Short mmCIF file of C-alpha atoms in Angstrom, two decimals:
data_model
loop_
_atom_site.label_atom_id
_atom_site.label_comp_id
_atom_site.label_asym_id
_atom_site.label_seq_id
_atom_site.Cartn_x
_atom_site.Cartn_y
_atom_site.Cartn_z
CA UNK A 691 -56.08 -108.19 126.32
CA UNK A 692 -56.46 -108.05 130.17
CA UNK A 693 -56.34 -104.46 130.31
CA UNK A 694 -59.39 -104.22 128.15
CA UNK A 695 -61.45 -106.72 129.81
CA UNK A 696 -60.35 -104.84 133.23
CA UNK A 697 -61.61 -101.13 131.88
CA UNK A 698 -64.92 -102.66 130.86
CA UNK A 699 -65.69 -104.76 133.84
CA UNK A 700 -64.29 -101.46 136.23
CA UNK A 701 -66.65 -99.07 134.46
CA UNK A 702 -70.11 -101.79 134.45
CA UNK A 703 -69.15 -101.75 137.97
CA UNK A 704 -69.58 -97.94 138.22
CA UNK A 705 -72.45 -97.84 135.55
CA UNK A 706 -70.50 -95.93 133.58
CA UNK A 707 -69.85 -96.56 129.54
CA UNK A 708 -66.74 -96.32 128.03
CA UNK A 709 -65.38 -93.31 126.03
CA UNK A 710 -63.36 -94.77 123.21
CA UNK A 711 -61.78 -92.02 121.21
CA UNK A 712 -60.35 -92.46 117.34
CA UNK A 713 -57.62 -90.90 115.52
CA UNK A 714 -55.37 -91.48 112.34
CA UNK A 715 -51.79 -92.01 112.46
CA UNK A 716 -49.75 -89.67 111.17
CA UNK A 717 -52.05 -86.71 111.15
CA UNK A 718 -52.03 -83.92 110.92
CA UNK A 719 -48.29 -84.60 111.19
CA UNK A 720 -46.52 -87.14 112.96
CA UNK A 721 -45.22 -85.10 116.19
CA UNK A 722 -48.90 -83.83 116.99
CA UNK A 723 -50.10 -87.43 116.03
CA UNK A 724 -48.21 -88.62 119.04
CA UNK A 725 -49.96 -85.68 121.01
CA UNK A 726 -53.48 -86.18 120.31
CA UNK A 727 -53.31 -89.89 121.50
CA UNK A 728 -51.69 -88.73 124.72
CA UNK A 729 -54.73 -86.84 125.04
CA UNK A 730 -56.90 -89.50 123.94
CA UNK A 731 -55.65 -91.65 126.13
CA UNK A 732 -56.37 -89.14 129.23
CA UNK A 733 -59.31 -88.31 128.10
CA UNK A 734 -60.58 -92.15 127.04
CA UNK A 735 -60.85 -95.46 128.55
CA UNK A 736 -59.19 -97.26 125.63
CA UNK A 737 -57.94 -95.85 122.61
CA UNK A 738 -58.02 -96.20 119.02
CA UNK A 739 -55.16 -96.29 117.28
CA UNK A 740 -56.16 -95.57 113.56
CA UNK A 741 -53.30 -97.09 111.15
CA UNK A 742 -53.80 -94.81 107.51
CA UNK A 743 -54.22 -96.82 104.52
CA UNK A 744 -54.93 -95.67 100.51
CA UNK A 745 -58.03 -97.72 100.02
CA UNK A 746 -60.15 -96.99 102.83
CA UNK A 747 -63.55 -98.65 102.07
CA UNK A 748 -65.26 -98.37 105.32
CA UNK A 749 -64.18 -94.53 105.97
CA UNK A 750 -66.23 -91.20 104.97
CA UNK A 751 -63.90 -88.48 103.60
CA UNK A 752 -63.09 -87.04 106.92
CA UNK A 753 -61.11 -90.41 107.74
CA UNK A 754 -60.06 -90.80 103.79
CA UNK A 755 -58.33 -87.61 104.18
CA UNK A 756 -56.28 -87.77 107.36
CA UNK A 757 -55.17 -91.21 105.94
CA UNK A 758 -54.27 -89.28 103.13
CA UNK A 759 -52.23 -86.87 104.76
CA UNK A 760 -50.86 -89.45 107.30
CA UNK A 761 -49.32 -91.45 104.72
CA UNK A 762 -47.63 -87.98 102.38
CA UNK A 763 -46.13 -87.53 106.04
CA UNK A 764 -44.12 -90.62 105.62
CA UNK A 765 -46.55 -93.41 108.36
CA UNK A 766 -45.97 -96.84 107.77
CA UNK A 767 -45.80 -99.32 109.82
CA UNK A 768 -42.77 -99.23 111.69
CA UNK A 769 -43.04 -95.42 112.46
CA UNK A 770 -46.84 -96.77 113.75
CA UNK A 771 -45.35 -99.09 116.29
CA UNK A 772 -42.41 -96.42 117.33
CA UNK A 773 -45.03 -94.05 118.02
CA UNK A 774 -47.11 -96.62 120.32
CA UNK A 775 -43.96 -97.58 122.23
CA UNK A 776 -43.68 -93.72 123.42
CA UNK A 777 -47.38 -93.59 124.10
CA UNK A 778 -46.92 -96.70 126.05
CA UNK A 779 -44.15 -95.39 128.12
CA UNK A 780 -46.96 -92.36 129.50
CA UNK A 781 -49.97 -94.77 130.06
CA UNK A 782 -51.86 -97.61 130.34
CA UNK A 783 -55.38 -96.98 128.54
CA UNK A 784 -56.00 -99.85 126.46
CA UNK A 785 -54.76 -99.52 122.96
CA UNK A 786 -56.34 -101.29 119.60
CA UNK A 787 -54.75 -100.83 116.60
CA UNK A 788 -57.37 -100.36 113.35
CA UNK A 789 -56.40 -101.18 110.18
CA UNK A 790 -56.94 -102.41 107.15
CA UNK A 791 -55.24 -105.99 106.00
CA UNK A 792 -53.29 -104.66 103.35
CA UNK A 793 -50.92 -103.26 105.14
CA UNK A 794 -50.91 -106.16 107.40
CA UNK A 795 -50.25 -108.54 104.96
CA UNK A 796 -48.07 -106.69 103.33
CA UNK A 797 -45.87 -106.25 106.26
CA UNK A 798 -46.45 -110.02 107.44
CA UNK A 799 -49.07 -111.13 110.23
CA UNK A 800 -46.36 -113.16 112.08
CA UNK A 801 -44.12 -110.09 112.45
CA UNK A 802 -47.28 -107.71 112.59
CA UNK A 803 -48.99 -109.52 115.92
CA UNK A 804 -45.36 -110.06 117.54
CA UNK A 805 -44.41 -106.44 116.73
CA UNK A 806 -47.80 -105.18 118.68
CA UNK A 807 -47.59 -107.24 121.35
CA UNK A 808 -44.22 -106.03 122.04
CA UNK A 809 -44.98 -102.77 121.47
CA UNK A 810 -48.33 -103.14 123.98
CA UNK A 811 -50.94 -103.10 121.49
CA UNK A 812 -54.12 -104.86 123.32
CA UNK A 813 -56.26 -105.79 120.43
CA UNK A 814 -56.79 -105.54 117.00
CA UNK A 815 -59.51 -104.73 114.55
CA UNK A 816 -58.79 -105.46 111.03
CA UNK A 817 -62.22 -103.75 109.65
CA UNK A 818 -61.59 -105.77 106.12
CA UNK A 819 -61.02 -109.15 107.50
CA UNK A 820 -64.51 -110.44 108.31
CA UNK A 821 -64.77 -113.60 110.53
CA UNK A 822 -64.56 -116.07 107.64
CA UNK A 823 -61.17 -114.91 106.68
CA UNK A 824 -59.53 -114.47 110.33
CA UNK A 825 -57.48 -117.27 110.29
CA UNK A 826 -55.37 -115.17 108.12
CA UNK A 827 -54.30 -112.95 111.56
CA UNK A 828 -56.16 -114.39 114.01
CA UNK A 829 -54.07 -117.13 115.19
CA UNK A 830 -50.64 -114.92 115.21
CA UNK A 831 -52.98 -112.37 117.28
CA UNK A 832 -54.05 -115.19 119.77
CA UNK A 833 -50.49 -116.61 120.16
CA UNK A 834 -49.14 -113.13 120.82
CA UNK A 835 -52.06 -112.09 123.75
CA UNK A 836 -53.82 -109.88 121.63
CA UNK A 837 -57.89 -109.45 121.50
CA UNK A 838 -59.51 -110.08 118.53
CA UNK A 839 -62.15 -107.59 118.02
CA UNK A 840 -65.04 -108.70 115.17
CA UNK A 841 -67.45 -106.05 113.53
CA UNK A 842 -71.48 -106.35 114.00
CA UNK A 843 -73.91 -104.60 111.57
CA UNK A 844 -77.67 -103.74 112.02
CA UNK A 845 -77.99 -106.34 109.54
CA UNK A 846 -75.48 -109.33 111.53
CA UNK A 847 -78.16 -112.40 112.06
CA UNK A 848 -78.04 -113.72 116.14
CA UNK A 849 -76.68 -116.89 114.99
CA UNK A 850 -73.28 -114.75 114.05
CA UNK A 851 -73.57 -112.92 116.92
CA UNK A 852 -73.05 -116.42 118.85
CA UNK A 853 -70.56 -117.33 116.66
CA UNK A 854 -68.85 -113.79 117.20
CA UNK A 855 -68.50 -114.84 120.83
CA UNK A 856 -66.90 -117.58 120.56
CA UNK A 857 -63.99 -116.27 117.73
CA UNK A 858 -63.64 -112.70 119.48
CA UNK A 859 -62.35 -111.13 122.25
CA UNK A 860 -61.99 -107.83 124.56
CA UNK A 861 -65.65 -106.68 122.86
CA UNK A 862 -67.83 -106.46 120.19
CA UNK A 863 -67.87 -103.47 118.01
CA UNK A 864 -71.40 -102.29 116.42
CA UNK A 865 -71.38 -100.34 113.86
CA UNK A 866 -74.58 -98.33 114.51
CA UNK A 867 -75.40 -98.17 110.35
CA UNK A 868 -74.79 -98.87 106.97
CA UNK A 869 -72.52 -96.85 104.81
CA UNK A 870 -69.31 -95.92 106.28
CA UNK A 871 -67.47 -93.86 109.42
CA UNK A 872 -68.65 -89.77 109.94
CA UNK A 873 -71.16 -87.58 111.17
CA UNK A 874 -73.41 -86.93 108.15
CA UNK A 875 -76.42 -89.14 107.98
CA UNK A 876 -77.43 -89.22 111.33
CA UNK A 877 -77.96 -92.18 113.58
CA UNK A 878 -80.66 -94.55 113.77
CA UNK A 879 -83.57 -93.35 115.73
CA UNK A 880 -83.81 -96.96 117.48
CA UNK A 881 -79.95 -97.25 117.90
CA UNK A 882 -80.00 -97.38 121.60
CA UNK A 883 -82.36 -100.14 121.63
CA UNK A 884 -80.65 -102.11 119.18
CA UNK A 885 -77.55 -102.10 121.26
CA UNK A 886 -79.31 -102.91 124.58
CA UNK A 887 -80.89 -105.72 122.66
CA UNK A 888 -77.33 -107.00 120.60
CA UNK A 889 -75.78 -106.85 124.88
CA UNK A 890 -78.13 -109.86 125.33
CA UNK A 891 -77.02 -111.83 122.80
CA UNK A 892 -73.49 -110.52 122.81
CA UNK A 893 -70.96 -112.41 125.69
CA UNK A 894 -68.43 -109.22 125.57
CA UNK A 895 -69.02 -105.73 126.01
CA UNK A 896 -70.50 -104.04 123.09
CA UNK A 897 -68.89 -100.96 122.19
CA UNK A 898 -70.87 -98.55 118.72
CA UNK A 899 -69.70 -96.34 116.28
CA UNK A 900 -69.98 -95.15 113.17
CA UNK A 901 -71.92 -91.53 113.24
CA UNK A 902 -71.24 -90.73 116.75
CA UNK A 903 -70.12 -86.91 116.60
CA UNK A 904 -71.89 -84.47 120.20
CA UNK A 905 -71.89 -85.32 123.82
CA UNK A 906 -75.53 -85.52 123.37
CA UNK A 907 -75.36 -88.43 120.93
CA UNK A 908 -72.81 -90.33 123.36
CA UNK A 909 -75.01 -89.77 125.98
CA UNK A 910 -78.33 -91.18 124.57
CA UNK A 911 -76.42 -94.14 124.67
CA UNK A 912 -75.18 -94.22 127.80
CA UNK A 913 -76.68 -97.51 129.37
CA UNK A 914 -77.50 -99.30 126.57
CA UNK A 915 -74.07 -99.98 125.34
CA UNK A 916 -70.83 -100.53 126.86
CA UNK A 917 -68.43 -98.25 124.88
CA UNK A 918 -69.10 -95.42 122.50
CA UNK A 919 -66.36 -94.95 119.91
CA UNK A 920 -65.90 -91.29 118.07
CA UNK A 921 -63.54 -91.28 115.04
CA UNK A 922 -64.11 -88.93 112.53
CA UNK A 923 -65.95 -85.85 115.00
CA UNK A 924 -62.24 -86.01 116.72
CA UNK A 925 -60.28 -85.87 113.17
CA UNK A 926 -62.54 -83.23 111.68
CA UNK A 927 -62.17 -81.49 115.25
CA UNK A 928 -58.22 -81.59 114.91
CA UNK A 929 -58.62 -80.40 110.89
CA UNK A 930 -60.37 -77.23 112.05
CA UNK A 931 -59.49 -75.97 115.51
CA UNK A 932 -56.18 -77.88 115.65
CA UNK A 933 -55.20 -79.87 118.81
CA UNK A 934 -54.78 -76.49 122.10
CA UNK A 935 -57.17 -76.76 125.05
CA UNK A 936 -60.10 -76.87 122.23
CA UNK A 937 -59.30 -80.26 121.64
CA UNK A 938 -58.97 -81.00 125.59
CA UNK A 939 -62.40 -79.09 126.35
CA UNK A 940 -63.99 -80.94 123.43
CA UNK A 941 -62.66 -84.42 124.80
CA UNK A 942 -63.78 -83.43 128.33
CA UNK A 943 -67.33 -82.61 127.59
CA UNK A 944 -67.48 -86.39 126.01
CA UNK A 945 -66.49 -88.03 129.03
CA UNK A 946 -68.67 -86.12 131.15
CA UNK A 947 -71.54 -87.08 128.45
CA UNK A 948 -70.80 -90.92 129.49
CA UNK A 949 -70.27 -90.68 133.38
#
């Protein structure tokens, strides 16, 4: 949890936004799974660590198929955690592990939030569990250290957005639309001026995704919120050109886009 709140308040300092880079588990295969959030973590300043799950509601089909593929190449749990131990052991970029409950519950929240602490997980955002239900995770996640990241929507009133500060932690993720994670559909035309206006209300940094796929589109909203996250440009990226100096280029001209 520190080492999130440190990135953020390091960056603000340098008026620069975070670069918060996704990927899925597993995929395209497990060994250069491990490689792409080595580069991630390079390239980012905190990383997010995509756990694949059957029934993913809140993902286009760029996500729904890496998950697909990440669990035929035998992910689960366990192997998630083994493979953030040996990404832990080459950095220390901020880590928050994505998922679904499911496979949370299924593997037990106790075990799940002491597992990722150990492991050096830094938060957690549990895209299904909205802040009604969090005392299903939340208070293993708080005993173990770990953030608790909550989800804001174009449509979230300011009265939840109070609330949101006072259950979460590390920072506030926007999703910059309705529907779910990819590039098609555009962004909002007003999106940079919704997130300048949700960092008044908001207490933590606001970090916004959903749709976010160029450099240019990162860098529209570079001072208006405090973390852009990219998911499925990255995932289609590694689908097509695979994960050489393409992928390190690619990631470069991102960062640059937010400095």
């Amino acid at each position: 949890m520190k080492r999130i709140a440190e990135t953020f308040e390091n960056l603000r300092n340098q008026d620069k936004t975070a670069f918060i880079p996704f990927s899925v588990a597993g995929f395209p295969d497990v060994n250069a799974s491990l490689e792409i959030f080595l580069k991630l973590a390079e390239a980012g300043n905190v990383v997010e660590f995509g756990f694949p799950f059957s029934d993913p509601t809140a993902d286009g089909p760029v996500i729904q198929q890496a998950a697909h593929t990440a669990i035929q190449n035998g992910m689960n749990m366990d192997a998630a955690f083994e493979m953030i131990r040996k990404i832990r052991t080459r950095t220390d970029t901020p880590i928050i592990f994505f998922s679904y409950f499911n496979p949370i519950h299924k593997y037990g929240p106790a075990r799940f939030a002491a597992t990722a602490a150990e492991c050096g997980v830094d938060g957690v955002l549990v895209v299904d569990l909205p802040m009604e239900e969090s005392h299903f995770l939340k208070p293993q996640t708080d005993a173990a250290g770990i953030a608790w990241i909550n989800l804001a929507t174009p449509t979230t009133p300011e009265a939840r957005i109070q609330d949101m500060n006072h259950n979460g932690s590390g920072f506030l993720y926007y999703v910059s639309r309705t529907g779910v994670t990819g590039a098609n559909g555009g962004l909002p035309t007003d999106l940079a001026q919704q997130c300048s206006k949700l960092r008044v209300l908001s207490e933590l940094p606001v970090a916004v995704g959903f749709g976010i796929a160029t450099p240019e589109d990162a860098a529209n909203l570079r001072g208006h919120a405090d973390g852009v996250v990219v998911g499925s440009a990255i995932v289609s990226h590694v689908a097509t050109k695979g994960i050489g100096t393409e992928l390190d280029s690619w990631l470069k001209t991102m960062t640059d886009s937010l400095a």
